[in-house]
Amino acid sequence: MNNQISVIVKRYLIAAVIAVLGLVMIIVGIQTNQDNLFNIAAVNLFVGGILVLLFSAGILSRSVVFVIGAVCIAITVFIGYRSWVSVQSTIRHMAARERSEKLVRFNLTQIRDIERAHRNKYGIYAGTWDKLINFFENDKIQVIESQGAVPSRPITPAERDALYGDKRAIDKTMTEREAALLAAMGNPDNKADLQNFRRDTVMVPYKDEFLGSISRIKERNQLGLGAFDIEKLQFIPMTDPKERWTIETRDSFAYLGDTIPTIHVYGKEPIPQYEGGKRKIVGFGNLQTNSDKATWE
């Protein structure tokens, strides 16, 4: 009797334990949303246990068990390969998404900088790409050329007489305006700290001012971009075929008892956040307010 029990245990118990373990893993996988590899491993474990039980009971032949096992292994290899391909695709998508976000932000920031310069000079935004490009290529803006630091002292009596012609108090530190006026007058008290001081307003090509920005040059280099091309600025980075940013402007929008220029530049992001997801609208500005805040700010 004991021998019979021992034979039964050796023949069926281990296979039964494997089958039960596989069944438990299947249940856990379903309830906890495990990945395909986990679920396939659980099914294989369960099927393997059942096959051993049926083979031990003489219901299935060795060849049938071998064929079914081979099929399970083939399915596992295929699912594993597909999972690996899916993971690699996700990694590539995440890398492309990260780069697209950087390029889009840099691109839109440059557009906004040029639009702000146009508004500062003309009081309105450039409403078309032709106007924006023409402003960039051909217009000039005022910049202040500076040399020297404002002296950290009050003005002297002689400087006061030259500036104001009265006897006002001179106990406060000299302002930048006073220093600029005194320098323009030829430094009437002949002070050494004003010898090389200069504040001049000059007109310079906006294109030169824009391209000469150290911060923009540095960021372009970090992003691996080549020379700046204003014509390419109108296109959304990493779109194929190329998609263009949309510019909408209002020159005199009624806002809080005043009239203001407003702008909205927008388009669809080139790479959605999730694979197969919907591309969201990104851009800057709002036609209903004076804000030119960007969607990521």
Short mmCIF file of C-alpha atoms in Angstrom, two decimals, residues 9-284:
data_model
loop_
_atom_site.label_atom_id
_atom_site.label_comp_id
_atom_site.label_asym_id
_atom_site.label_seq_id
_atom_site.Cartn_x
_atom_site.Cartn_y
_atom_site.Cartn_z
CA VAL A 9 3.17 10.81 -5.29
CA LYS A 10 6.27 10.55 -7.46
CA ARG A 11 4.25 10.26 -10.66
CA TYR A 12 1.56 12.91 -10.11
CA LEU A 13 2.35 15.23 -7.17
CA ILE A 14 5.14 17.29 -8.73
CA ALA A 15 3.20 17.67 -12.00
CA ALA A 16 0.08 18.67 -10.05
CA VAL A 17 2.03 21.26 -8.04
CA ILE A 18 3.44 22.72 -11.28
CA ALA A 19 -0.04 22.89 -12.85
CA VAL A 20 -1.53 24.57 -9.76
CA LEU A 21 1.35 27.03 -9.60
CA GLY A 22 0.79 27.89 -13.27
CA LEU A 23 -2.93 28.39 -12.65
CA VAL A 24 -2.23 30.69 -9.72
CA MET A 25 0.18 32.71 -11.86
CA ILE A 26 -2.45 33.01 -14.62
CA ILE A 27 -4.96 34.37 -12.12
CA VAL A 28 -2.42 36.79 -10.65
CA GLY A 29 -1.39 37.94 -14.13
CA ILE A 30 -4.98 38.71 -15.10
CA GLN A 31 -5.75 40.53 -11.86
CA THR A 32 -2.58 42.62 -11.82
CA ASN A 33 -2.28 43.33 -15.55
CA GLN A 34 1.12 41.66 -15.96
CA ASP A 35 2.94 41.86 -19.29
CA ASN A 36 2.72 39.26 -22.05
CA LEU A 37 5.90 37.44 -21.06
CA PHE A 38 4.65 36.83 -17.52
CA ASN A 39 1.27 35.60 -18.77
CA ILE A 40 2.82 33.30 -21.39
CA ALA A 41 5.20 31.86 -18.78
CA ALA A 42 2.23 31.20 -16.49
CA VAL A 43 0.28 29.44 -19.27
CA ASN A 44 3.33 27.38 -20.21
CA LEU A 45 3.79 26.33 -16.61
CA PHE A 46 0.15 25.31 -16.34
CA VAL A 47 0.13 23.48 -19.68
CA GLY A 48 3.42 21.76 -18.83
CA GLY A 49 2.00 20.47 -15.56
CA ILE A 50 -1.15 19.16 -17.27
CA LEU A 51 0.90 17.49 -20.00
CA VAL A 52 3.05 15.68 -17.42
CA LEU A 53 -0.09 14.54 -15.59
CA LEU A 54 -1.67 13.21 -18.79
CA PHE A 55 1.57 11.55 -19.87
CA SER A 56 2.02 9.94 -16.44
CA ALA A 57 -1.55 8.66 -16.60
CA GLY A 58 -0.89 7.13 -20.03
CA ILE A 59 -3.45 9.35 -21.75
CA LEU A 60 -0.91 11.12 -23.98
CA SER A 61 2.07 9.60 -25.74
CA ARG A 62 5.57 10.96 -25.50
CA SER A 63 5.47 12.25 -29.10
CA VAL A 64 2.24 14.20 -28.51
CA VAL A 65 3.69 15.76 -25.35
CA PHE A 66 6.82 16.68 -27.29
CA VAL A 67 4.84 18.34 -30.11
CA ILE A 68 2.65 20.33 -27.74
CA GLY A 69 5.71 21.39 -25.73
CA ALA A 70 7.50 22.49 -28.90
CA VAL A 71 4.47 24.57 -29.90
CA CYS A 72 4.44 26.25 -26.48
CA ILE A 73 8.14 27.01 -26.74
CA ALA A 74 7.68 28.46 -30.24
CA ILE A 75 4.82 30.66 -29.03
CA THR A 76 6.95 31.84 -26.09
CA VAL A 77 9.87 32.72 -28.36
CA PHE A 78 7.57 34.61 -30.74
CA ILE A 79 5.89 36.56 -27.93
CA GLY A 80 9.30 37.32 -26.39
CA TYR A 81 10.58 38.63 -29.72
CA ARG A 82 7.49 40.78 -30.23
CA SER A 83 7.88 42.14 -26.70
CA TRP A 84 11.53 42.99 -27.38
CA VAL A 85 10.57 44.76 -30.61
CA SER A 86 7.86 46.67 -28.74
CA VAL A 87 10.28 47.74 -26.02
CA GLN A 88 12.83 48.94 -28.58
CA SER A 89 10.09 50.86 -30.41
CA THR A 90 9.06 52.51 -27.15
CA ILE A 91 12.67 53.48 -26.40
CA ARG A 92 13.04 55.05 -29.87
CA HIS A 93 9.72 56.87 -29.46
CA MET A 94 10.74 58.29 -26.08
CA ALA A 95 14.06 59.51 -27.50
CA ALA A 96 12.33 61.12 -30.50
CA ARG A 97 9.73 62.68 -28.22
CA GLU A 98 12.39 64.19 -25.95
CA ARG A 99 14.30 65.70 -28.88
CA SER A 100 11.12 67.00 -30.51
CA GLU A 101 10.14 68.81 -27.31
CA LYS A 102 13.52 70.57 -27.17
CA LEU A 103 13.42 71.54 -30.85
CA VAL A 104 9.81 72.77 -30.68
CA ARG A 105 10.50 74.93 -27.62
CA PHE A 106 13.63 76.42 -29.13
CA ASN A 107 11.86 77.02 -32.44
CA LEU A 108 8.85 78.73 -30.88
CA THR A 109 11.01 80.74 -28.50
CA GLN A 110 12.92 82.19 -31.46
CA ILE A 111 9.67 83.04 -33.27
CA ARG A 112 8.40 84.76 -30.13
CA ASP A 113 11.62 86.76 -29.76
CA ILE A 114 11.33 88.09 -33.32
CA GLU A 115 7.62 88.86 -32.87
CA ARG A 116 8.35 90.74 -29.64
CA ALA A 117 10.99 92.82 -31.41
CA HIS A 118 8.49 93.60 -34.18
CA ARG A 119 5.88 94.65 -31.60
CA ASN A 120 8.39 96.83 -29.74
CA LYS A 121 9.21 98.74 -32.91
CA TYR A 122 5.82 98.94 -34.63
CA GLY A 123 3.33 98.41 -31.80
CA ILE A 124 1.84 95.32 -33.50
CA TYR A 125 2.90 91.77 -34.25
CA ALA A 126 3.86 90.52 -37.71
CA GLY A 127 0.73 88.74 -38.91
CA THR A 128 2.28 86.70 -41.73
CA TRP A 129 5.48 84.81 -42.31
CA ASP A 130 6.42 87.15 -45.15
CA LYS A 131 6.21 90.16 -42.81
CA LEU A 132 8.15 88.38 -40.07
CA ILE A 133 10.90 87.26 -42.45
CA ASN A 134 11.13 90.73 -44.03
CA PHE A 135 11.45 92.31 -40.57
CA PHE A 136 14.22 89.88 -39.64
CA GLU A 137 16.16 90.33 -42.87
CA ASN A 138 15.81 94.08 -43.45
CA ASP A 139 14.74 96.02 -40.35
CA LYS A 140 16.79 97.87 -37.77
CA ILE A 141 16.18 98.30 -34.05
CA GLN A 142 17.47 100.63 -31.36
CA VAL A 143 20.10 99.29 -29.00
CA ILE A 144 22.11 101.00 -26.31
CA GLU A 145 25.85 100.77 -26.68
CA SER A 146 27.44 100.99 -23.27
CA GLN A 147 30.96 101.49 -22.06
CA GLY A 148 32.11 101.94 -18.48
CA ALA A 149 30.25 101.73 -15.17
CA VAL A 150 28.22 104.44 -13.44
CA PRO A 151 30.47 106.08 -10.81
CA SER A 152 29.45 105.10 -7.29
CA ARG A 153 29.53 108.67 -5.94
CA PRO A 154 27.29 111.76 -5.87
CA ILE A 155 27.67 114.39 -8.57
CA THR A 156 30.02 117.27 -7.81
CA PRO A 157 28.89 120.92 -7.54
CA ALA A 158 30.37 121.60 -10.97
CA GLU A 159 28.51 118.64 -12.44
CA ARG A 160 25.29 119.78 -10.72
CA ASP A 161 25.66 123.26 -12.22
CA ALA A 162 26.18 121.77 -15.67
CA LEU A 163 23.18 119.42 -15.34
CA TYR A 164 20.63 121.51 -13.44
CA GLY A 165 21.90 125.06 -12.96
CA ASP A 166 20.57 125.26 -9.38
CA LYS A 167 21.63 124.49 -5.83
CA ARG A 168 19.77 121.19 -5.26
CA ALA A 169 21.14 118.64 -2.82
CA ILE A 170 23.84 116.35 -4.19
CA ASP A 171 24.00 113.76 -1.43
CA LYS A 172 22.62 110.87 -3.51
CA THR A 173 24.63 108.51 -5.72
CA MET A 174 24.88 109.51 -9.37
CA THR A 175 22.26 107.90 -11.64
CA GLU A 176 22.97 106.32 -15.01
CA ARG A 177 21.03 109.13 -16.71
CA GLU A 178 23.19 111.76 -15.02
CA ALA A 179 26.35 109.90 -15.97
CA ALA A 180 25.24 109.62 -19.60
CA LEU A 181 24.37 113.35 -19.78
CA LEU A 182 27.65 114.38 -18.19
CA ALA A 183 29.59 112.17 -20.61
CA ALA A 184 27.66 113.69 -23.52
CA MET A 185 28.57 117.19 -22.20
CA GLY A 186 32.24 116.29 -22.35
CA ASN A 187 32.76 115.52 -18.66
CA PRO A 188 32.50 119.14 -17.41
CA ASP A 189 34.34 118.51 -14.10
CA ASN A 190 36.98 116.37 -15.86
CA LYS A 191 36.50 113.38 -13.55
CA ALA A 192 38.57 110.28 -14.29
CA ASP A 193 35.68 107.87 -13.62
CA LEU A 194 33.73 109.44 -16.48
CA GLN A 195 36.55 109.51 -19.01
CA ASN A 196 35.50 106.31 -20.77
CA PHE A 197 31.81 106.29 -19.84
CA ARG A 198 29.39 106.13 -22.75
CA ARG A 199 25.72 105.35 -23.32
CA ASP A 200 24.67 105.78 -26.95
CA THR A 201 21.46 104.76 -28.66
CA VAL A 202 22.22 103.41 -32.12
CA MET A 203 20.28 101.67 -34.87
CA VAL A 204 21.55 98.21 -35.79
CA PRO A 205 20.20 95.51 -38.13
CA TYR A 206 17.92 93.24 -36.11
CA LYS A 207 19.34 90.22 -37.92
CA ASP A 208 22.85 90.99 -36.61
CA GLU A 209 21.56 91.52 -33.07
CA PHE A 210 19.60 88.23 -33.18
CA LEU A 211 22.36 86.09 -34.68
CA GLY A 212 24.96 87.58 -32.35
CA SER A 213 23.21 86.32 -29.21
CA ILE A 214 25.63 84.12 -27.29
CA SER A 215 22.80 82.23 -25.56
CA ARG A 216 21.13 81.37 -28.88
CA ILE A 217 24.41 80.23 -30.41
CA LYS A 218 25.11 78.05 -27.38
CA GLU A 219 21.65 76.45 -27.44
CA ARG A 220 21.84 75.77 -31.19
CA ASN A 221 25.17 74.02 -30.66
CA GLN A 222 23.76 71.97 -27.79
CA LEU A 223 20.88 70.85 -30.01
CA GLY A 224 23.23 69.97 -32.85
CA LEU A 225 21.67 72.49 -35.23
CA GLY A 226 23.49 74.11 -38.09
CA ALA A 227 23.49 77.73 -39.17
CA PHE A 228 20.26 79.64 -38.52
CA ASP A 229 17.87 79.88 -41.48
CA ILE A 230 14.86 82.19 -41.03
CA GLU A 231 13.01 80.39 -43.82
CA LYS A 232 13.10 77.11 -41.86
CA LEU A 233 11.78 78.76 -38.70
CA GLN A 234 8.21 78.66 -40.01
CA PHE A 235 8.16 74.84 -40.16
CA ILE A 236 7.42 72.55 -37.22
CA PRO A 237 10.56 70.52 -36.43
CA MET A 238 10.59 66.78 -37.17
CA THR A 239 7.41 66.82 -39.29
CA ASP A 240 7.42 64.88 -42.56
CA PRO A 241 5.94 66.18 -44.77
CA LYS A 242 6.75 69.60 -43.36
CA GLU A 243 3.98 71.38 -41.45
CA ARG A 244 3.95 75.14 -40.91
CA TRP A 245 3.24 77.03 -37.69
CA THR A 246 0.04 79.09 -37.89
CA ILE A 247 0.27 82.80 -37.02
CA GLU A 248 -2.86 84.67 -35.92
CA THR A 249 -2.72 88.29 -34.74
CA ARG A 250 -4.99 91.18 -33.75
CA ASP A 251 -3.67 94.71 -33.99
CA SER A 252 -6.20 96.47 -31.74
CA PHE A 253 -7.97 94.08 -29.40
CA ALA A 254 -10.15 95.72 -26.71
CA TYR A 255 -8.76 94.63 -23.35
CA LEU A 256 -9.37 96.10 -19.87
CA GLY A 257 -10.39 99.49 -21.25
CA ASP A 258 -7.48 99.66 -23.67
CA THR A 259 -6.56 98.33 -27.10
CA ILE A 260 -3.63 95.97 -27.39
CA PRO A 261 -1.98 93.81 -30.04
CA THR A 262 -2.39 90.07 -29.46
CA ILE A 263 -0.88 86.99 -31.05
CA HIS A 264 -1.30 83.22 -31.19
CA VAL A 265 1.26 81.00 -32.92
CA TYR A 266 0.41 77.30 -32.85
CA GLY A 267 0.59 73.89 -34.51
CA LYS A 268 0.52 70.19 -33.72
CA GLU A 269 3.44 68.70 -31.81
CA PRO A 270 5.52 66.46 -34.14
CA ILE A 271 5.74 63.46 -31.77
CA PRO A 272 2.81 62.60 -29.44
CA GLN A 273 3.49 61.80 -25.80
CA TYR A 274 2.47 58.16 -26.26
CA GLU A 275 2.99 55.81 -29.20
CA GLY A 276 -0.05 55.93 -31.42
CA GLY A 277 -1.43 58.81 -29.34
CA LYS A 278 -3.00 62.04 -30.52
CA ARG A 279 -0.73 64.99 -31.30
CA LYS A 280 -1.58 67.96 -29.09
CA ILE A 281 -1.59 71.64 -30.05
CA VAL A 282 1.47 73.56 -28.86
CA GLY A 283 2.44 77.19 -29.29
CA PHE A 284 2.41 80.54 -27.55
#
